[in-house]
Coordinates of C-alpha atoms in Angstrom, one line a residue:
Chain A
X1 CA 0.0 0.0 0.0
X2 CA 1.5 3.6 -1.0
X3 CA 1.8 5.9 1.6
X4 CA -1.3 7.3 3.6
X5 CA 0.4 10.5 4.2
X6 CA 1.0 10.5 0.7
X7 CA -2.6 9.5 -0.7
X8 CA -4.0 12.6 1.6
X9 CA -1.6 14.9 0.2
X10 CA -0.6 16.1 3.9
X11 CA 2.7 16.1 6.1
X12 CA 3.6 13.0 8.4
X13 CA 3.5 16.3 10.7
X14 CA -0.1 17.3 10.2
X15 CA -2.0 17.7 12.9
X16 CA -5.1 15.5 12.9
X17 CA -7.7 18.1 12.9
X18 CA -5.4 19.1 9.5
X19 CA -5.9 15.6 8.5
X20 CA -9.7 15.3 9.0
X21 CA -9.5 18.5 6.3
X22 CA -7.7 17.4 3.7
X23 CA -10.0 14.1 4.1
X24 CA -13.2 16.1 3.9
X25 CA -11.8 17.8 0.6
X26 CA -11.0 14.8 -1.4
X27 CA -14.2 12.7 0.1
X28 CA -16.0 15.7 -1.2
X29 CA -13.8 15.7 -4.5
X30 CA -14.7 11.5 -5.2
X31 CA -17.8 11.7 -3.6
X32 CA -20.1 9.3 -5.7
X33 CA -22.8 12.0 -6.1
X34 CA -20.5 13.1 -8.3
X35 CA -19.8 10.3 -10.6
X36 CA -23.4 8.7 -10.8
X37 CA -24.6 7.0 -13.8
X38 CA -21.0 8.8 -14.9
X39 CA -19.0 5.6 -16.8
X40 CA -16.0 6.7 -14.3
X41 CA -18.1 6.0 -11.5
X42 CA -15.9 2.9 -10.5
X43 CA -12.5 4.9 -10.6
X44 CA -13.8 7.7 -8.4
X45 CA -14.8 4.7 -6.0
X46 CA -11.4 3.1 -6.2
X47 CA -9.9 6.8 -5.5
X48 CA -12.9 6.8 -2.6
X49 CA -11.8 3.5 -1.6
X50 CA -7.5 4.5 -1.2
X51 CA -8.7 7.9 0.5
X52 CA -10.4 5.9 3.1
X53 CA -8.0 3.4 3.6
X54 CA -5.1 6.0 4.0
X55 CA -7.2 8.0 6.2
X56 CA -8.4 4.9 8.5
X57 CA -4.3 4.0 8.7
X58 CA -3.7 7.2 9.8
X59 CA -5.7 7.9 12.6
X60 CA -5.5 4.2 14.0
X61 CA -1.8 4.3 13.5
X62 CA -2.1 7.5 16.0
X63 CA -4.3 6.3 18.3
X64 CA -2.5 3.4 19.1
X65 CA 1.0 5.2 19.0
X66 CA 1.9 3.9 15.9
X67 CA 1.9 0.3 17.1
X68 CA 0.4 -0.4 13.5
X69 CA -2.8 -1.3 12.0
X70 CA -6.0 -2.2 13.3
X71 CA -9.3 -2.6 11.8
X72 CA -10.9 0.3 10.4
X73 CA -12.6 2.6 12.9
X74 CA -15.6 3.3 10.7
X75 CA -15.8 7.2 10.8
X76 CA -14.8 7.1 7.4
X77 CA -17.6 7.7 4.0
X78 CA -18.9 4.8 3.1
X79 CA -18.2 3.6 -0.7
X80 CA -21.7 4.0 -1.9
X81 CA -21.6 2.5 -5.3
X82 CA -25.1 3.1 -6.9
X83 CA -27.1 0.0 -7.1
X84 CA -30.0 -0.6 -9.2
X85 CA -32.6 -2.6 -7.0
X86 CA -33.6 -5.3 -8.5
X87 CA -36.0 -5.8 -5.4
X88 CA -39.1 -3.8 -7.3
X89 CA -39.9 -6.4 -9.7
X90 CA -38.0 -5.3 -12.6
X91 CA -38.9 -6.5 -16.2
X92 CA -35.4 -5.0 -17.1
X93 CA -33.1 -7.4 -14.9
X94 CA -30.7 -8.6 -17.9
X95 CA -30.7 -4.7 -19.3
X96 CA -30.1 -4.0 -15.3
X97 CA -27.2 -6.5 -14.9
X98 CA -25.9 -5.1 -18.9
X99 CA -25.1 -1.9 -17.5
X100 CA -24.0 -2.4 -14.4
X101 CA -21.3 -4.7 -16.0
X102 CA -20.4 -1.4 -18.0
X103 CA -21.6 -3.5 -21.3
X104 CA -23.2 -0.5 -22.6
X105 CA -24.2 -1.2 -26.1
X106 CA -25.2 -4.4 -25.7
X107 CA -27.9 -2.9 -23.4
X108 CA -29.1 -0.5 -25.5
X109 CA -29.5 -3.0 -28.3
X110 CA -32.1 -4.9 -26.3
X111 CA -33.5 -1.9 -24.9
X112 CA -34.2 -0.7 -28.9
X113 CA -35.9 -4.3 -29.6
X114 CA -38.4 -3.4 -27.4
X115 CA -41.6 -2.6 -29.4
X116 CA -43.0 1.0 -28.6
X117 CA -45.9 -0.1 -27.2
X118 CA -44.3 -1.5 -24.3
X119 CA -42.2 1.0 -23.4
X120 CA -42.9 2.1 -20.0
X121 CA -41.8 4.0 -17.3
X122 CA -38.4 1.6 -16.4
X123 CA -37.5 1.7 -19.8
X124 CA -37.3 5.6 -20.2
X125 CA -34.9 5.1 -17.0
X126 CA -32.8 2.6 -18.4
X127 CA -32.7 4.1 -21.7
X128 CA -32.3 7.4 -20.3
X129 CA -29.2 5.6 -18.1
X130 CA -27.5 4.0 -21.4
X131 CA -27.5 7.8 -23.5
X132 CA -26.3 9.1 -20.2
X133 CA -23.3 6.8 -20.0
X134 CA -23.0 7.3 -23.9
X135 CA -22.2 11.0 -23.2
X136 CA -25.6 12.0 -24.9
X137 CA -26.6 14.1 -22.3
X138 CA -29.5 16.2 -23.8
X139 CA -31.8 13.2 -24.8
X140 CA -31.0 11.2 -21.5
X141 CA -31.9 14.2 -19.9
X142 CA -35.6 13.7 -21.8
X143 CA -36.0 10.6 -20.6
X144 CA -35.4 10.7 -17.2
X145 CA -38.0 13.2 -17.6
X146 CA -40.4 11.4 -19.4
X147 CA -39.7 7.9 -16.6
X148 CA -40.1 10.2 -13.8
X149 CA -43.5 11.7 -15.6
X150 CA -45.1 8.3 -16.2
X151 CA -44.3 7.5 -12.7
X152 CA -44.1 10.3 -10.2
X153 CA -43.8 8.0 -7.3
X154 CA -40.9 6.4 -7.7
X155 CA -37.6 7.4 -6.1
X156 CA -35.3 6.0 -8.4
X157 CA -36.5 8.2 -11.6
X158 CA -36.7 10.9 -9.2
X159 CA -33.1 11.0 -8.4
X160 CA -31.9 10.6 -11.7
X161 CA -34.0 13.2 -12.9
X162 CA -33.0 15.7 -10.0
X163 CA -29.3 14.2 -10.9
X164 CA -29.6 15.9 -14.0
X165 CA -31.8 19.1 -13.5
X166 CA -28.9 19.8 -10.9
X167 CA -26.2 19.4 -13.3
X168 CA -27.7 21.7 -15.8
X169 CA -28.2 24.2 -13.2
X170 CA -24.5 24.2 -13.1
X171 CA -24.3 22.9 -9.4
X172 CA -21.8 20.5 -10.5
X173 CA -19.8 23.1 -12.8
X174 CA -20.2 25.7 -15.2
X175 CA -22.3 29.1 -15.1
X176 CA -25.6 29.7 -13.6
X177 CA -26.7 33.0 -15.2
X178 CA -29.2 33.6 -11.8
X179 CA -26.5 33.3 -9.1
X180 CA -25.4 36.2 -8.0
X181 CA -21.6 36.6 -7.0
X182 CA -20.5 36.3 -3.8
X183 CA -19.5 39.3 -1.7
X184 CA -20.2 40.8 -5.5
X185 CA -21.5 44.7 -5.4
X186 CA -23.0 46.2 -8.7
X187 CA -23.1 50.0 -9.7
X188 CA -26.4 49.7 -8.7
X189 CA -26.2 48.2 -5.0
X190 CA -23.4 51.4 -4.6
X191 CA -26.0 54.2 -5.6
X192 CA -29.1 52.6 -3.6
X193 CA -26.5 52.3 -0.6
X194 CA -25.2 55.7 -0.8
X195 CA -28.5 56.9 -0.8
X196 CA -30.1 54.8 2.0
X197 CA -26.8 56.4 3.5
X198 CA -28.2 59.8 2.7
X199 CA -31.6 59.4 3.9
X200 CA -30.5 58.0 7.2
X201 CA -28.2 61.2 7.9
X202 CA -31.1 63.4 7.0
X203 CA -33.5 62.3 9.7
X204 CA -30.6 63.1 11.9
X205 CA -30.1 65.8 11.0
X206 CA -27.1 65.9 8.9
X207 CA -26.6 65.2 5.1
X208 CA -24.2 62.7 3.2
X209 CA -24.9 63.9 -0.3
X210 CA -25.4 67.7 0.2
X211 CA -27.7 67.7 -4.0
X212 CA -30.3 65.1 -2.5
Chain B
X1 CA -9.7 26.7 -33.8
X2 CA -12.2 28.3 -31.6
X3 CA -10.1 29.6 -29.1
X4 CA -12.8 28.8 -25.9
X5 CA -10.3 26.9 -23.8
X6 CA -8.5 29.7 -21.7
X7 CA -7.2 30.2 -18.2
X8 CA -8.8 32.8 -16.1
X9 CA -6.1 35.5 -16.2
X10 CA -7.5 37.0 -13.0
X11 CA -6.9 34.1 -11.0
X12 CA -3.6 33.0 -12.4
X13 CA -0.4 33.7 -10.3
X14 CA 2.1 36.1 -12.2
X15 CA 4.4 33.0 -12.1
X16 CA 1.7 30.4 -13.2
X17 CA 0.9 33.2 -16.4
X18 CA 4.4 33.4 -17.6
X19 CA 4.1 29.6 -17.2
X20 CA 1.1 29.6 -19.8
X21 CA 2.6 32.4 -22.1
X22 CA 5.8 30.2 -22.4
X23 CA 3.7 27.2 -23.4
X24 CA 1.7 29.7 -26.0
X25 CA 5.0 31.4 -27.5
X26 CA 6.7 28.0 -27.2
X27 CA 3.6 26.5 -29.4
X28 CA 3.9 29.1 -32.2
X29 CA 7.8 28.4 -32.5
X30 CA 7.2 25.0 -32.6
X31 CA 4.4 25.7 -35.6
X32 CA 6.7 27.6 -37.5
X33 CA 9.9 25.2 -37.0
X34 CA 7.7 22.1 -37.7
X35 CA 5.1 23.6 -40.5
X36 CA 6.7 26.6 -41.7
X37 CA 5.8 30.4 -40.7
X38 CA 2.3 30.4 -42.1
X39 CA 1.7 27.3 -39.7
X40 CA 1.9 30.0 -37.2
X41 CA -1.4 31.9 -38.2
X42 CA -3.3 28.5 -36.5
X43 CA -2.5 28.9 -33.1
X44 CA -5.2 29.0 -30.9
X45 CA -5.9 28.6 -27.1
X46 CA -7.0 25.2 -27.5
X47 CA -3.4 23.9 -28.5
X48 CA -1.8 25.3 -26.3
X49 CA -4.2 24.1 -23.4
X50 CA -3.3 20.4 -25.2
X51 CA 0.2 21.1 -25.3
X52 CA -0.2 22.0 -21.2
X53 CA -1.9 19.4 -20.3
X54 CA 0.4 16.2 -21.3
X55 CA 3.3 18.7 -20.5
X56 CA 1.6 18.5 -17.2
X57 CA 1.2 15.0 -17.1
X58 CA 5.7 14.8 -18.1
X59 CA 7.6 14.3 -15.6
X60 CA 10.2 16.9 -16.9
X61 CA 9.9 19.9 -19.2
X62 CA 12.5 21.8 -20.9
X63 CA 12.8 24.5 -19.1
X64 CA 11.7 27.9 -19.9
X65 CA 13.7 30.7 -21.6
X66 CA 13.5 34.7 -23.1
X67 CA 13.9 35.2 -26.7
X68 CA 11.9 37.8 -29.4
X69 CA 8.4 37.2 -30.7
X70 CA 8.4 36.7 -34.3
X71 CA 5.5 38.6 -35.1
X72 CA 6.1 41.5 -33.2
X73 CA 10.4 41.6 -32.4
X74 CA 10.4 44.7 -29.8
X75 CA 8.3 42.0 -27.7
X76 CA 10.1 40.2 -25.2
X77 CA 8.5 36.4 -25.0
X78 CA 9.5 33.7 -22.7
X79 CA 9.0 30.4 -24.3
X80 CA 8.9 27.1 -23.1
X81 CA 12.0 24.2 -23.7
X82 CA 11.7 23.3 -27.6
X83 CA 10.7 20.2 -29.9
X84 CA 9.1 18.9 -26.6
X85 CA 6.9 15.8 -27.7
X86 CA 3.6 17.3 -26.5
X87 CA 4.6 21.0 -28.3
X88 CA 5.3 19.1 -31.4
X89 CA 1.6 17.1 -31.3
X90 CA -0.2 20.1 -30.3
X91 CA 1.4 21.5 -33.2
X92 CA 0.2 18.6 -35.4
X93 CA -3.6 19.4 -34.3
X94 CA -3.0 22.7 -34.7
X95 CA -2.4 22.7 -38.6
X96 CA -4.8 19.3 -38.9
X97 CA -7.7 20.9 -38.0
X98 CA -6.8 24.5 -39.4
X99 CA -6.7 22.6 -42.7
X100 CA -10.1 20.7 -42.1
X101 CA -11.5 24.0 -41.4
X102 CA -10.0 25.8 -44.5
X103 CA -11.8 22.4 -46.4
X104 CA -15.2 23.3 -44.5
X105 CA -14.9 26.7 -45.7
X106 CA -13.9 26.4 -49.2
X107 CA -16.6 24.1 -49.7
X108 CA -19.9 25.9 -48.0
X109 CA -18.5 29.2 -47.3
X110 CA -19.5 32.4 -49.3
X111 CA -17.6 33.3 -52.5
X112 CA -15.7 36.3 -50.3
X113 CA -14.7 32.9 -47.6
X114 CA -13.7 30.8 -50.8
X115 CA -11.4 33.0 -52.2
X116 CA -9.3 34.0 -49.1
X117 CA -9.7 30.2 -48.2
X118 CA -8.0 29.4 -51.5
X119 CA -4.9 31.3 -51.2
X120 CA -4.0 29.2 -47.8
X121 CA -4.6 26.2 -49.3
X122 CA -1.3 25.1 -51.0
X123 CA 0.2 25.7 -47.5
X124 CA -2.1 24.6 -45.5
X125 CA -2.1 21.2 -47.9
X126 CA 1.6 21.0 -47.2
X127 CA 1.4 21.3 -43.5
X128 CA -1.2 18.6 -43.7
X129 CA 0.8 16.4 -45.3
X130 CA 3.7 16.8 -42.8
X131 CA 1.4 16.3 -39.7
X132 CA -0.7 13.1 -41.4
X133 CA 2.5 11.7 -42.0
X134 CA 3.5 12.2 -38.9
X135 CA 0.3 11.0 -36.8
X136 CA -1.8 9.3 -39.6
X137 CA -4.7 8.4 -37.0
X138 CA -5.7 11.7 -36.2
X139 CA -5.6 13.2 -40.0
X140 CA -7.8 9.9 -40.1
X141 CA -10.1 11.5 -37.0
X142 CA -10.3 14.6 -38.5
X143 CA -11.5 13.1 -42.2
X144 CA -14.2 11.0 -40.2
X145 CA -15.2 14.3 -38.0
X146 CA -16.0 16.5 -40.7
X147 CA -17.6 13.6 -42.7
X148 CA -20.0 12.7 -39.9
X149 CA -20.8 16.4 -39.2
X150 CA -21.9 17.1 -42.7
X151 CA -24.2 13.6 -42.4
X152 CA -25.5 14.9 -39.0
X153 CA -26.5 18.1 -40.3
X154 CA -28.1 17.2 -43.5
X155 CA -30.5 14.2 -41.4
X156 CA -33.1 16.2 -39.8
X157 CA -33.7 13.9 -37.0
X158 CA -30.4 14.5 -35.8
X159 CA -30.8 16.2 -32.2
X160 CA -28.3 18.4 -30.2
X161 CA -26.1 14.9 -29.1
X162 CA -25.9 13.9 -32.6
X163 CA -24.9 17.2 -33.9
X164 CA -21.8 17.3 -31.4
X165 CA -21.5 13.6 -31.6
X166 CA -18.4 13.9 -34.2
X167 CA -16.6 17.0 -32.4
X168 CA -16.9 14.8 -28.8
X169 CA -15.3 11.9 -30.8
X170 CA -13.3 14.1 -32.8
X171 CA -11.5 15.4 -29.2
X172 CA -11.8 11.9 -27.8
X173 CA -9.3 10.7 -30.6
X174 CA -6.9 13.6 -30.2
X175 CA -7.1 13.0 -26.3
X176 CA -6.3 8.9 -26.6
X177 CA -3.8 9.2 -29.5
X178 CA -1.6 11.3 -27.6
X179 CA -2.0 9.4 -24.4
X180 CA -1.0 6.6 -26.9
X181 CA 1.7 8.4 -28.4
X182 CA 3.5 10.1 -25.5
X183 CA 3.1 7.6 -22.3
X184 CA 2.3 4.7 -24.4
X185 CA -1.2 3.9 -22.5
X186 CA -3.9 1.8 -24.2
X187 CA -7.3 3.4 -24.5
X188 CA -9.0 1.1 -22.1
X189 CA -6.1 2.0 -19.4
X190 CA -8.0 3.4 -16.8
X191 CA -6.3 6.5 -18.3
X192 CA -7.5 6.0 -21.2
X193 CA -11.2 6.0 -20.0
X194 CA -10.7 9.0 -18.0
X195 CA -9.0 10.9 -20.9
X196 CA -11.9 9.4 -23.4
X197 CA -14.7 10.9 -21.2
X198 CA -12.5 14.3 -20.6
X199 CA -11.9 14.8 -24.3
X200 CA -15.4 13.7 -25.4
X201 CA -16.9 16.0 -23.4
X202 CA -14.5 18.6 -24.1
X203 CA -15.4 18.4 -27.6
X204 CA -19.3 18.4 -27.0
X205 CA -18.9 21.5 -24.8
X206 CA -16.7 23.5 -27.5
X207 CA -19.7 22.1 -30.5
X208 CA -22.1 23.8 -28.4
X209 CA -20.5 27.0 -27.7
X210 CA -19.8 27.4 -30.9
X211 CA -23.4 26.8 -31.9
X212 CA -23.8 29.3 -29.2
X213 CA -21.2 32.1 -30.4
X214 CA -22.8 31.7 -34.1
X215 CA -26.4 31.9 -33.6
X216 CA -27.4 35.1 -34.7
X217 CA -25.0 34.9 -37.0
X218 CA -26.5 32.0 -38.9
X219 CA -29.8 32.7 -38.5
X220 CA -29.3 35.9 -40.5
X221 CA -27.5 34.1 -42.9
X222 CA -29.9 30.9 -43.0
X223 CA -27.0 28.5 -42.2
X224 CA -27.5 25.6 -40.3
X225 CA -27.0 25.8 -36.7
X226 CA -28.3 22.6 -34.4
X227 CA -30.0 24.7 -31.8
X228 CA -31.8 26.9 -34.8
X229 CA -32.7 23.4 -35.9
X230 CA -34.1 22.4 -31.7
X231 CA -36.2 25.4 -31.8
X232 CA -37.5 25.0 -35.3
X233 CA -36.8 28.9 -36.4
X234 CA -36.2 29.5 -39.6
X235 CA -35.9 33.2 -40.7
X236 CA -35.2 35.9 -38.1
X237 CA -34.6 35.3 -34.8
X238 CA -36.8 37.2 -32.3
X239 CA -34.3 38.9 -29.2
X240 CA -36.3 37.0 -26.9
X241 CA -36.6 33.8 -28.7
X242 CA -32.5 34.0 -28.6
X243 CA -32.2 34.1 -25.0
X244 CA -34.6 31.2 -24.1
X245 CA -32.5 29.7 -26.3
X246 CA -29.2 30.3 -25.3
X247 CA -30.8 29.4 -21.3
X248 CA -31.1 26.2 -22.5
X249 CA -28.3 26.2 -24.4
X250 CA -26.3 27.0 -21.0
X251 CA -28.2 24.6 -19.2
X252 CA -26.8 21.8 -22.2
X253 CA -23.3 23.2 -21.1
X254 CA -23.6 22.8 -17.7
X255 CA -24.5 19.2 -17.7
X256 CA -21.3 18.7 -20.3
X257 CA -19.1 20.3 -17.5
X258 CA -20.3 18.3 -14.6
X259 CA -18.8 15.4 -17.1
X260 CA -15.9 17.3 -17.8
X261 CA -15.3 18.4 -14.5
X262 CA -15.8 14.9 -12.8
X263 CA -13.3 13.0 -15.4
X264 CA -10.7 15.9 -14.8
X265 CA -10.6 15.7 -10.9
X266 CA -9.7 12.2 -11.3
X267 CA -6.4 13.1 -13.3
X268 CA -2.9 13.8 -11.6
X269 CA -0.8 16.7 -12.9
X270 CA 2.9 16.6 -11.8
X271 CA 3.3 20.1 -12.8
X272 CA 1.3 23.1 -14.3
X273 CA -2.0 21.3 -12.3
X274 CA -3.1 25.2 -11.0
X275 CA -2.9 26.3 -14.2
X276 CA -4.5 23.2 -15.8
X277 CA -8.0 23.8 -13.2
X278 CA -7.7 27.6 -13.4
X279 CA -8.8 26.5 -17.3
X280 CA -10.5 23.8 -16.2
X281 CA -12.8 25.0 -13.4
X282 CA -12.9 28.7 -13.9
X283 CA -11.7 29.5 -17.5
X284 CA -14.4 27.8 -19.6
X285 CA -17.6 28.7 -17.0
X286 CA -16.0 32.4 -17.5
X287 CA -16.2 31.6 -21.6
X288 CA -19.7 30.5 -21.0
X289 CA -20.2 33.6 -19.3
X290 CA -19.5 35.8 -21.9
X291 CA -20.0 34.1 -25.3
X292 CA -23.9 33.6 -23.6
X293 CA -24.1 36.1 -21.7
X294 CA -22.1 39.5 -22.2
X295 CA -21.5 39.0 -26.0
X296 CA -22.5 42.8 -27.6
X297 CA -23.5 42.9 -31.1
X298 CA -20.8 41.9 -34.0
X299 CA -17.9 41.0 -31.1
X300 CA -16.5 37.1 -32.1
X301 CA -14.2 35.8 -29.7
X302 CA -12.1 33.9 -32.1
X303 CA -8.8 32.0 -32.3
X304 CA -5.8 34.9 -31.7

């Protein structure tokens, strides 16, 4: 195993609270939120997985005065690989199993043999799943949709579908044109303050901007 | 090329901008020496961000020095070390895709396009030569690119995805060939995936800010322009029509970079890595910004 210190990207001199940062940043950075339905999700969860590790070594290694490993303590993420239940009575299980082997195409070739007439609500999911993995974001985007509109109760279409209406809000990278910048001021907040300045002064009798 | 991929000067360290100066300088040397002065004319953001990026990835570079900028000599220019590997393939893309572009034109361009078109051609055909010679599978990427892209836009069931589809793959290539070429990594090396899904995306997200950056543009001239085509407007397009569309447009983006930005994070840079998500994380939203958002009439933010 490389070195924990190393994985972490701290000093064997950091202090643990130091530690328990750099950890928070680079759980946050792998965090599987990030990668679902993404094709990379199972490198992010190896890099999850070596973060964890390096970060359980650590702090057993310094509560037991470095008198080496013990098992892990458990305060670490958990992996959280995203499973597809297969619990809710699929009619999809060999599509199901397709993509979660990462054998993309061969899903989406049985998923197009399915006549239109039968294609419900699971099958907008899964189809929406296999463009998604393909990189075609826009129509995966529409199906989710379209799964999550033909059945609003189920949680699984839900998430993909918030998934994706968050990644297009650019919460996950790139520009939202609504959000205002942080600690940003405008021409316009400058005047309205100045003048809200101005007012106050005048019912106290003095005056900030003598014109007004 | 289009000249979106660009650090965030702001945000840069003075050290980390003479970094990506040298890399810029050091790409139009490397043009010239390789291709021949006109080569230079075809250097663009984007290369140089290429050229950066496996440079970062090297465990050495050549070391930066001071010399004279060609084009204008009372300039002092730091450049970085020469006939590095990655220079020379950025290099190779550079003039590849300049030619493909010069093709593109001189076929569906206006007669004003055609003629200025044709008098870089003999040039540009030589350059292309040298660089397909050189790396015959992407010459062979950008043939298939440009072939696909006309098929896309003359099927009118072809959506947004299928429109970028051949710039994604297009980038993809460019991305694995010179993982192939310069660390000698398969494409399904877990590298390899990561750099597939970075350069896919990377292409989709450049597609559809160009789309972006031409709209008006083509919808005075009736050219074909995929998100013209998702809104079915043909004719003039109405202000507000154009900024519902280029919302969703930015909304398109946005999902793209989540895929870009996901891919790059799990990447290791041994130097220039500030730089590298300076461009990454704050240079292309800040694009985004202002081709869609802060563009004034007539202003094109092409290649230099």
């Amino acid at each position: 195993m490389s070195d924990p210190y190393k994985v972490l990207g701290v000093s064997p001199n950091a202090t643990d609270e130091e530690i328990k940062t750099a950890y928070r940043e680079l759980a946050k950075k792998y965090h599987p939120d990030n990668y679902a339905d993404s094709p990379l999700a199972d490198l992010a969860g190896e890099k999850m997985k070596e973060i964890n590790e390096a970060y359980d070594t650590i702090m057993n290694q310094r509560r037991q005065g470095g008198r080496g490993y013990a098992n892990s303590s458990g305060s670490t993420y958990s992996g959280g690989t995203y499973s597809y239940g297969y619990g809710g009575g699929t009619s999809f299980a060999d599509v199901r199993s397709l993509i979660m082997t990462g054998r993309i195409a061969d899903a989406e070739q049985i998923l197009n043999g399915v006549p239109q007439g039968s294609r419900d609500a699971e099958w907008y999911f899964l189809k929406g799943t296999v463009l998604y993995k393909r990189g075609w974001l826009e129509e995966a985007s529409n199906h989710f949709s379209r799964a999550s509109q033909m059945d609003p109760g189920n949680a699984e279409y839900r998430a993909a579908m918030n998934q994706v209406m968050n990644q297009r809000q650019g919460n996950y990278g790139g520009y939202n044109p609504n959000m205002r910048p942080v600690g940003g001021c405008t021409g316009c907040d400058i005047c309205s303050n100045l003048i809200c300045a101005d007012c106050c002064c005048e019912c106290m009798g003095g005056d900030l901007i003598p014109c007004c | 090329m289009f000249g979106y991929i660009r650090p965030q000067k702001g945000e840069l360290l003075v050290r980390e901008f003479e970094q990506y100066r040298g890399f810029y300088c050091g790409l139009c040397k490397q043009l010239g020496k390789s291709y021949g002065f006109a080569a230079r004319m075809t250097l663009s953001y984007d290369c140089t961000f290429l050229g950066m990026f496996f440079g970062g990835r090297a465990s050495s570079c050549g070391g930066f020095h001071k010399g004279r900028c060609v084009v204008n000599p009372m300039k002092q220019c730091t450049f970085c070390g020469e006939n590095q590997k990655e220079l020379k393939l950025a290099a190779a893309v550079s003039v590849l895709l300049a030619y493909q572009k010069i093709r593109d034109d001189l076929r569906d361009g206006g007669i004003g396009k055609k003629l200025s078109r044709f008098f870089l051609l003999p040039s540009a055909m030589r350059a292309n030569r040298k660089a397909s010679k050189e790396y015959p599978q992407l010459a062979e990427a950008c043939r298939i690119m440009s072939e696909q892209q006309a098929q896309a836009e003359q099927d009118p069931d072809a959506g947004m995805d299928a429109c970028a589809h051949p710039t994604g793959e297009l980038l993809k290539t460019i991305f694995v060939t010179a993982l192939k070429e310069l660390e000698g990594l398969a494409e399904d090396s877990s590298q390899g995936r990561i750099l597939s899904q970075f350069g896919y995306h990377l292409g989709r997200w450049i597609y559809i800010m160009d789309a972006c950056d031409d709209l008006e543009k083509d919808a005075k001239k009736k050219e074909f322009n995929p998100l013209l085509r998702k809104f079915r407007i043909e004719g003039t397009l109405p202000p507000e029509k154009g900024k519902e569309i280029l919302l969703y447009a930015n909304e398109a983006l946005n999902i793209t970079m989540s895929q870009i930005t996901s891919a790059f994070r799990l990447l290791e840079f041994i130097q220039f890595g500030p730089i590298l998500e300076n461009i990454v994380f704050l240079g292309l939203p800040q694009m985004q910004k202002e081709i869609l958002f802060l563009k004034k009439e007539k202003e094109h933010v092409g290649s230099v």
